[in-house]
Coordinates of C-alpha atoms in Angstrom, one line a residue:
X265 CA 0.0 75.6 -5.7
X266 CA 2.0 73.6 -3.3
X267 CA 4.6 71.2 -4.6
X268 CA 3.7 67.5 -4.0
X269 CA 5.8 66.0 -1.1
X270 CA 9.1 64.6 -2.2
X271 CA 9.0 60.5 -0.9
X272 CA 11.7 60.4 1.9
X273 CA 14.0 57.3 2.6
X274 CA 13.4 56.9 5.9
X275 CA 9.7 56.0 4.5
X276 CA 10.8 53.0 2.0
X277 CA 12.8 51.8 5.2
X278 CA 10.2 51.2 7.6
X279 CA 7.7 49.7 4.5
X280 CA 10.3 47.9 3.7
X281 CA 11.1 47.1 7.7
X282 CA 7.5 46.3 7.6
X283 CA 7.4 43.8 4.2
X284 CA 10.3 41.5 5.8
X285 CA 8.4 41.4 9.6
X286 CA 5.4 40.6 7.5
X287 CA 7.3 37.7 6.0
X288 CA 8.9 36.3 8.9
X289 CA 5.6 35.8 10.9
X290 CA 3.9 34.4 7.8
X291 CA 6.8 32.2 7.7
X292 CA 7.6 33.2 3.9
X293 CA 11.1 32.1 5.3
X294 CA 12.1 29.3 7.5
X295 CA 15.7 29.1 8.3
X296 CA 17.4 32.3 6.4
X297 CA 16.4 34.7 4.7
X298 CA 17.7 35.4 0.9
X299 CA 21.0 36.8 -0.2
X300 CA 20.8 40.8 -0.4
X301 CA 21.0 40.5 -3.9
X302 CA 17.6 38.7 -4.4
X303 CA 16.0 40.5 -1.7
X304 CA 16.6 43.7 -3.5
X305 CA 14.8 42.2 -6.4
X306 CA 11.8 40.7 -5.0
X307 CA 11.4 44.0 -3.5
X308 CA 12.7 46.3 -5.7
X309 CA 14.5 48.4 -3.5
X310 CA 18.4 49.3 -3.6
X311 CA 21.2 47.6 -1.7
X312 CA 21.2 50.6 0.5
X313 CA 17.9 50.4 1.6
X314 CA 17.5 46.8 2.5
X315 CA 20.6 47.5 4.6
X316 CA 19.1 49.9 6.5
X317 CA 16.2 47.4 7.4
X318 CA 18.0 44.7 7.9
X319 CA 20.6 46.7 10.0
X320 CA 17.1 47.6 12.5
X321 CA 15.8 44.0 12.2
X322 CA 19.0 42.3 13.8
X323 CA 18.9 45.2 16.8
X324 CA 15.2 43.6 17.2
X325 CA 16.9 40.2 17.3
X326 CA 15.1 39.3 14.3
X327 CA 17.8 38.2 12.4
X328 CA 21.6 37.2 12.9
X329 CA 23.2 39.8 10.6
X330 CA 26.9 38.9 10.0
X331 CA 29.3 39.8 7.1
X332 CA 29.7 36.7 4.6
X333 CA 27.1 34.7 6.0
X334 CA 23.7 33.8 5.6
X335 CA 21.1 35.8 7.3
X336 CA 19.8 33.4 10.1
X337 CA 16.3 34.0 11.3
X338 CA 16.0 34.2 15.0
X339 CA 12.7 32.7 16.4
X340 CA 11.6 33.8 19.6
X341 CA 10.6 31.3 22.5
X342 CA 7.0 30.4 22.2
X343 CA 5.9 30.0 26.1
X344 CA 5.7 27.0 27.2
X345 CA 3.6 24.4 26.1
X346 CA 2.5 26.2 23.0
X347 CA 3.8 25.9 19.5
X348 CA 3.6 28.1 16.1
X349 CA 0.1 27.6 14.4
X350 CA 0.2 25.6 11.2
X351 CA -0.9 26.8 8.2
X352 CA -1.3 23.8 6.2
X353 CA -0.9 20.1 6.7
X354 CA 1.0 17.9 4.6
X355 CA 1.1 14.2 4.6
X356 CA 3.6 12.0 3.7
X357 CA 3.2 8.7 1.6
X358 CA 5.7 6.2 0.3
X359 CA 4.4 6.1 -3.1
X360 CA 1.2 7.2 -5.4
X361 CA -2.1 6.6 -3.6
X362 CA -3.4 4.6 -5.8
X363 CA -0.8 2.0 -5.6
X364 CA -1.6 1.3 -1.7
X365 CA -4.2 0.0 0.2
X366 CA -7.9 1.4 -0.9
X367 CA -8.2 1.9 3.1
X368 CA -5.2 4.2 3.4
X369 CA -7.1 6.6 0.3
X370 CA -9.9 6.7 2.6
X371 CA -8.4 7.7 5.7
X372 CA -6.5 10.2 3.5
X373 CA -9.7 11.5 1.3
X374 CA -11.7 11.8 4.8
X375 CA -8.7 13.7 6.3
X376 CA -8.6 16.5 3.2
X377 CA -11.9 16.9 3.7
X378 CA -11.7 17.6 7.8
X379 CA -8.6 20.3 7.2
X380 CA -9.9 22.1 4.4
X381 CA -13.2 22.6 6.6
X382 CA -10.8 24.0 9.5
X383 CA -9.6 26.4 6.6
X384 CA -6.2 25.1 6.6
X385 CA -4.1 23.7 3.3
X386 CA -4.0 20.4 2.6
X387 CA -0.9 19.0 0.6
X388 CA -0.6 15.6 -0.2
X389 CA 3.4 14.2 -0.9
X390 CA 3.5 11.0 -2.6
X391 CA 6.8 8.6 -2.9
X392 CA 10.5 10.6 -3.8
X393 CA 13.1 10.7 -1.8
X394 CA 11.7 11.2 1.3
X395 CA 11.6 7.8 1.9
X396 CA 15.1 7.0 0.3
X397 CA 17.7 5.5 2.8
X398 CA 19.3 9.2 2.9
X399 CA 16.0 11.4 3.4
X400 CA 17.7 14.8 5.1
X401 CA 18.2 16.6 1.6
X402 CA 15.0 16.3 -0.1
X403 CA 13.1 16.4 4.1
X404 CA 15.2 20.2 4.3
X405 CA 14.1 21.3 1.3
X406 CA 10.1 20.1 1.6
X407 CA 10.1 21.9 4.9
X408 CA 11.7 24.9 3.5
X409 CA 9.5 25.2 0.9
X410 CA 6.3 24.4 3.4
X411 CA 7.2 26.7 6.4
X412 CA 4.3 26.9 9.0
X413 CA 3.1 23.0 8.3
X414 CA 1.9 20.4 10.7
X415 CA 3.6 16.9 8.8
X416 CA 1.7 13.6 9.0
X417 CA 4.3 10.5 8.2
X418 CA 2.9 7.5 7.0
X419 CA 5.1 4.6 7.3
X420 CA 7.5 6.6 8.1
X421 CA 11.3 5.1 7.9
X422 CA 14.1 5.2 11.2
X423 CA 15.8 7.6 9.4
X424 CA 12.4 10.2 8.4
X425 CA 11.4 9.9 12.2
X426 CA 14.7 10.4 13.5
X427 CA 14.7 13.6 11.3
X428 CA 12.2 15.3 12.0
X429 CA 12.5 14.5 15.4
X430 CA 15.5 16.4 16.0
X431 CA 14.1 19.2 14.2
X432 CA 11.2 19.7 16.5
X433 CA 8.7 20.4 13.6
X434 CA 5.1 19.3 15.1
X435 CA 4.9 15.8 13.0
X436 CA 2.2 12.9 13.8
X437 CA 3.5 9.1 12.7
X438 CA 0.7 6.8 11.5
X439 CA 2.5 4.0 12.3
X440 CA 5.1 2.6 14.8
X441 CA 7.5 4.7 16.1
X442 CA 10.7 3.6 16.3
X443 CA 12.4 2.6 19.7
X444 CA 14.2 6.2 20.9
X445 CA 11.7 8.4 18.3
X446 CA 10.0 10.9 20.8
X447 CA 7.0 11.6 18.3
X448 CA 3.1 10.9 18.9
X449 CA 1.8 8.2 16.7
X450 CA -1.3 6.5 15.8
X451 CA -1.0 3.1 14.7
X452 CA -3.0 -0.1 14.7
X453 CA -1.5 -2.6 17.8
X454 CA 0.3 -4.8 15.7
X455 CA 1.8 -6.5 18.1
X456 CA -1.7 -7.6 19.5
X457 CA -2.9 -8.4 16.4
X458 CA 0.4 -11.3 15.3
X459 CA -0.2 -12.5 19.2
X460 CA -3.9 -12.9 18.1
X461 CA -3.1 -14.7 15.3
X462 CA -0.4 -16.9 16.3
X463 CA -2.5 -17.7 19.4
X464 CA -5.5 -18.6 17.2
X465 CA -3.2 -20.5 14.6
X466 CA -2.0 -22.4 17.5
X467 CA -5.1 -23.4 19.4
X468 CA -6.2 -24.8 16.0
X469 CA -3.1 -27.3 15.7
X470 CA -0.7 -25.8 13.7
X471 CA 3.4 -26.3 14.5
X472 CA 5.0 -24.7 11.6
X473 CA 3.5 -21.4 10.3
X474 CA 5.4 -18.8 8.1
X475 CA 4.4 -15.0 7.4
X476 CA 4.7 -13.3 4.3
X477 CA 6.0 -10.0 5.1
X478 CA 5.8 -7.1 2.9
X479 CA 8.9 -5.1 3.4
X480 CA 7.8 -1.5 4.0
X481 CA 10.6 -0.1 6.2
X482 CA 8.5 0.6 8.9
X483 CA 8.7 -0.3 12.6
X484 CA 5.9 -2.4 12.1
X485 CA 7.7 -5.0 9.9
X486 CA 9.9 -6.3 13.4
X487 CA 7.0 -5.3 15.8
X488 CA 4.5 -8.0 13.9
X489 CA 7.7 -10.8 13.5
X490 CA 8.6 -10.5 17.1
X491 CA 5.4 -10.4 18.7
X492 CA 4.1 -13.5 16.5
X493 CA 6.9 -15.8 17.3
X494 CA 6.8 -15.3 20.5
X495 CA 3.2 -16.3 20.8
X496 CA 3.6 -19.9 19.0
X497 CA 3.2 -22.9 20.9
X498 CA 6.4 -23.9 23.2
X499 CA 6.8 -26.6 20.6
X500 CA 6.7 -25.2 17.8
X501 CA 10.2 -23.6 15.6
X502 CA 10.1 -20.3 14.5
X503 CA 7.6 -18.9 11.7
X504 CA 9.5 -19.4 8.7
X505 CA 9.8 -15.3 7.3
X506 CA 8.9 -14.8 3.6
X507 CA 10.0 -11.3 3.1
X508 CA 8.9 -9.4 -0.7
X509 CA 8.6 -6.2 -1.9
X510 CA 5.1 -5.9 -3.2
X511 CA 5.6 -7.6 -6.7
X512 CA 4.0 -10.0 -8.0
X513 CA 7.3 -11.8 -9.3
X514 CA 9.1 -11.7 -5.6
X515 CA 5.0 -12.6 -3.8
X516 CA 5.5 -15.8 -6.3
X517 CA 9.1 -16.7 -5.8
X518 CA 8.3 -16.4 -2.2
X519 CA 5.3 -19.3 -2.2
X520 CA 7.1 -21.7 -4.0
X521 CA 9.9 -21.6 -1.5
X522 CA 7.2 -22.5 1.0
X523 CA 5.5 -24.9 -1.0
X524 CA 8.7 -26.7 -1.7
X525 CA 9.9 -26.7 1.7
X526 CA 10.5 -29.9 3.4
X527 CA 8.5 -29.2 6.7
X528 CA 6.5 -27.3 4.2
X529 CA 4.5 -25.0 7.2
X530 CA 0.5 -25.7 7.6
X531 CA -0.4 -21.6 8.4
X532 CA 0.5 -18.4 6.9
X533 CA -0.1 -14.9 8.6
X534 CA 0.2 -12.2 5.4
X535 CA 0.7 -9.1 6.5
X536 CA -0.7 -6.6 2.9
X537 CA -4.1 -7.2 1.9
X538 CA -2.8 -6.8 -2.1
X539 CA -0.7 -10.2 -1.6
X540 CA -3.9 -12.0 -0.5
X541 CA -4.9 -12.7 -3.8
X542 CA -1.7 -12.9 -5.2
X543 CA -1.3 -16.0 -2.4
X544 CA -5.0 -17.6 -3.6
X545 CA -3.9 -17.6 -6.8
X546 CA -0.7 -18.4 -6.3
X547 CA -1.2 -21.3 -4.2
X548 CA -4.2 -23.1 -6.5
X549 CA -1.7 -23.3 -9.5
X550 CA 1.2 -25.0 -7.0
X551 CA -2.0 -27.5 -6.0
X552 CA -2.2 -26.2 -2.3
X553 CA -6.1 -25.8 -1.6
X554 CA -6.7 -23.5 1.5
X555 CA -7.8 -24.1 4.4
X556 CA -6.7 -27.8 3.7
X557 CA -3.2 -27.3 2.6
X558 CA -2.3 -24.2 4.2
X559 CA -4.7 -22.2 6.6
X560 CA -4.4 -18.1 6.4
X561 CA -4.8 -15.2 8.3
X562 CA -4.4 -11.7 6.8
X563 CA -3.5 -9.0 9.4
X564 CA -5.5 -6.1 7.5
X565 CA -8.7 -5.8 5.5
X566 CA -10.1 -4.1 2.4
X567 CA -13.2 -4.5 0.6
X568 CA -12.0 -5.9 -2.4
X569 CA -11.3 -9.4 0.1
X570 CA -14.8 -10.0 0.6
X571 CA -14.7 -11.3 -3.4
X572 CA -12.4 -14.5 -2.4
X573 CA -13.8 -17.7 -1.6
X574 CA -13.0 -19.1 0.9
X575 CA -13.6 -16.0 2.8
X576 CA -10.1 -15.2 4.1
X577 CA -9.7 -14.5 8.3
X578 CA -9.0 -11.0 8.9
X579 CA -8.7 -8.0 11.3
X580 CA -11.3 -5.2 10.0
X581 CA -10.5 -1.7 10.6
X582 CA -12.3 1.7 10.5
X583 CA -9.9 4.0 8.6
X584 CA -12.3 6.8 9.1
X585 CA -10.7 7.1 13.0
X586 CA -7.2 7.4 11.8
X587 CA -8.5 10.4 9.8
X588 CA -10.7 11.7 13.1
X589 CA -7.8 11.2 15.5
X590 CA -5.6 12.9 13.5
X591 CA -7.6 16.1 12.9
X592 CA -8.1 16.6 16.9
X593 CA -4.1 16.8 16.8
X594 CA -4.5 19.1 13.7
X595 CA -6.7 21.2 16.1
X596 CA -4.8 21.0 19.1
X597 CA -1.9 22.4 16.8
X598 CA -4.1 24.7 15.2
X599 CA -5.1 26.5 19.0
X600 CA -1.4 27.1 20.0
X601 CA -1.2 23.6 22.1
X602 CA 2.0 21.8 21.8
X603 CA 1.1 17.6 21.4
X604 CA 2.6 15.2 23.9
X605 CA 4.6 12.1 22.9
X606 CA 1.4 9.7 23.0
X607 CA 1.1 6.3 20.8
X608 CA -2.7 5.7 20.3
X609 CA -2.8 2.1 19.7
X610 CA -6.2 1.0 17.7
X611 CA -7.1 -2.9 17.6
X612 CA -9.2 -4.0 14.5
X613 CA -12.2 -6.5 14.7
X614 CA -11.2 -10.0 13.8
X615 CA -13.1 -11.4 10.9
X616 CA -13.8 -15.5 11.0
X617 CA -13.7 -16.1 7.6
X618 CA -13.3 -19.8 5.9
X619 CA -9.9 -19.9 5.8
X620 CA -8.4 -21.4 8.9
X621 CA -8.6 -25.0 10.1
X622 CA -6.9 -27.6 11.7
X623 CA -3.6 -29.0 9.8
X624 CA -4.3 -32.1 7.9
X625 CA -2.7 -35.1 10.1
X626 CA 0.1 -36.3 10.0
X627 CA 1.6 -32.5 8.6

């Protein structure tokens, strides 16, 4: 009988050769690989070995291989126009789903649904750090740990967008981009929608208007301010700005500055559906009935709206094409095609409602 055949070295090399290539196209690792320490014991291989492979990796200009320093991986240049396939997709949300608008859970729930039928991974990111006022830590480490991803930023802040722009990782904003942010959006035209408004608040009579502005960080926060002043009547001053964070406290604290104002203004443009109520509400215990006190616009919709009397003035959306138009850039990334720097602007119905008249006279 023959003896069994010894295993040779040169064997565990190219498997193990094999095992990191594997890795790098699956894009296990992003930016480095491990020290040689932890490779050898994810692989469980000696020191030897792995130095071998890594020593035939960097002569296929896989690797940067240099004593006392991290192993940089070297990508090769995609040709032109195309770009790595993603893997999974992974949105980006300032805070819990639940706690924001019941449209953006539907755009987000009908967007799940569309990746995980292309077979891809859907991972949703809600609130952290990402949105903090320094995001690069906690952005370096999500992308490590998510290598091969296409990233959808909702309400994205300067500095996320600024980011992953110079990073070149295949990211979609819904929302504005910022001015000098060379990354495709979709976004609603807010800018049309406060000239809309203004225009329509004007025509109806009314001087002095104000907008209650949710602070979100976004670009749209100066995009709806700008473009709504600038469409108020030539006589009018500027809309008095009531900025708040969402709370109920700050939505309050805000009101009764208007209501006590001197030249107390006649129209208010809200910009969050959830501090529509919180105005109704707030305005009927200060004594201010709307539309005769104070007419008011709000520049979104959900359904939950359609339960206030009088039946607010609104700009009604589908959220289902947000979730449509992102999935044909998830596909386009999906074949190999690189996206262009487009912003697909989408402008909502406007909704009549009962909640906009003429100022009283005399106001």
């Amino acid at each position: 009988m023959e003896p069994a055949e010894l295993p040779r070295r040169t064997t565990l090399i190219s498997q193990t050769i094999a095992v990191l290539e594997s890795g790098l196209k699956q894009g296990r690792w992003v930016e480095h690989l491990p020290g040689q320490h932890e490779l050898c014991q994810q692989l469980a291989i000696s020191r030897t070995t792995l130095r071998a492979a890594l020593r035939v990796l960097a002569r296929r200009d896989r690797i940067d291989l240099r004593q006392g320093r991290p192993m940089v991986i070297r990508h090769p240049a995609a040709p032109a126009g195309t770009v790595a396939r993603p893997a999974r997709v992974v949105v980006l949300v300032p805070a819990p789903l639940w706690r924001l608008r019941p449209s953006v859970a539907h755009w987000v729930s009908d967007l799940r649904s569309l990746v995980e039928r292309a077979n891809l991974e859907f991972i949703l990111s809600e609130g952290g750090q990402h949105y903090s006022a320094k995001p690069e830590a906690p952005l370096a480490r999500l992308l490590q740990s998510h290598p091969r991803s296409a990233w959808i930023l909702f309400a994205s802040t300067r500095a996320m967008q600024a980011w992953f722009g110079a990073r070149g990782a295949p990211a979609l904003l819904v929302g504005s981009a910022f001015p000098g942010i060379e990354l495709p959006s979709i976004e609603y035209d807010h800018a049309a929608i406060a000239q809309h408004a203004a225009t329509l608040l004007a025509n109806a009579g009314h001087r002095r208007t104000a907008i209650l502005l949710q602070r979100t960080g976004s670009a749209a926060d100066a995009t709806t301010c700008g473009a709504f002043a600038a469409a108020r009547r030539p006589d009018s001053p500027p809309p008095l700005v009531l900025e708040h964070d969402g709370t109920m406290a700050q939505i309050e604290s805000r009101l009764r500055r208007l209501a006590a104002w001197r030249d107390r203004p006649t129209a208010l443009f809200v910009t969050k559906t959830l501090a529509v109520p919180a105005a109704y509400t707030v305005l009927a215990r200060l004594g201010l009935a709307i539309p005769r006190d104070l007419s008011v616009i709000c520049r979104e919709d959900d359904p939950f709206l359609e339960y206030l009397a009088p039946a607010v003035a609104r700009y009604r959306s589908d959220s289902a094409v947000i979730a449509r138009q992102l999935m044909q850039a998830i596909a386009r990334l999906a074949g190999g095609q690189a996206l262009a720097v487009t912003h697909q602007r989408l402008m909502p119905r406007f909704i009549d409602g009962a909640s906009v008249a003429p100022p009283v006279r005399g106001a």
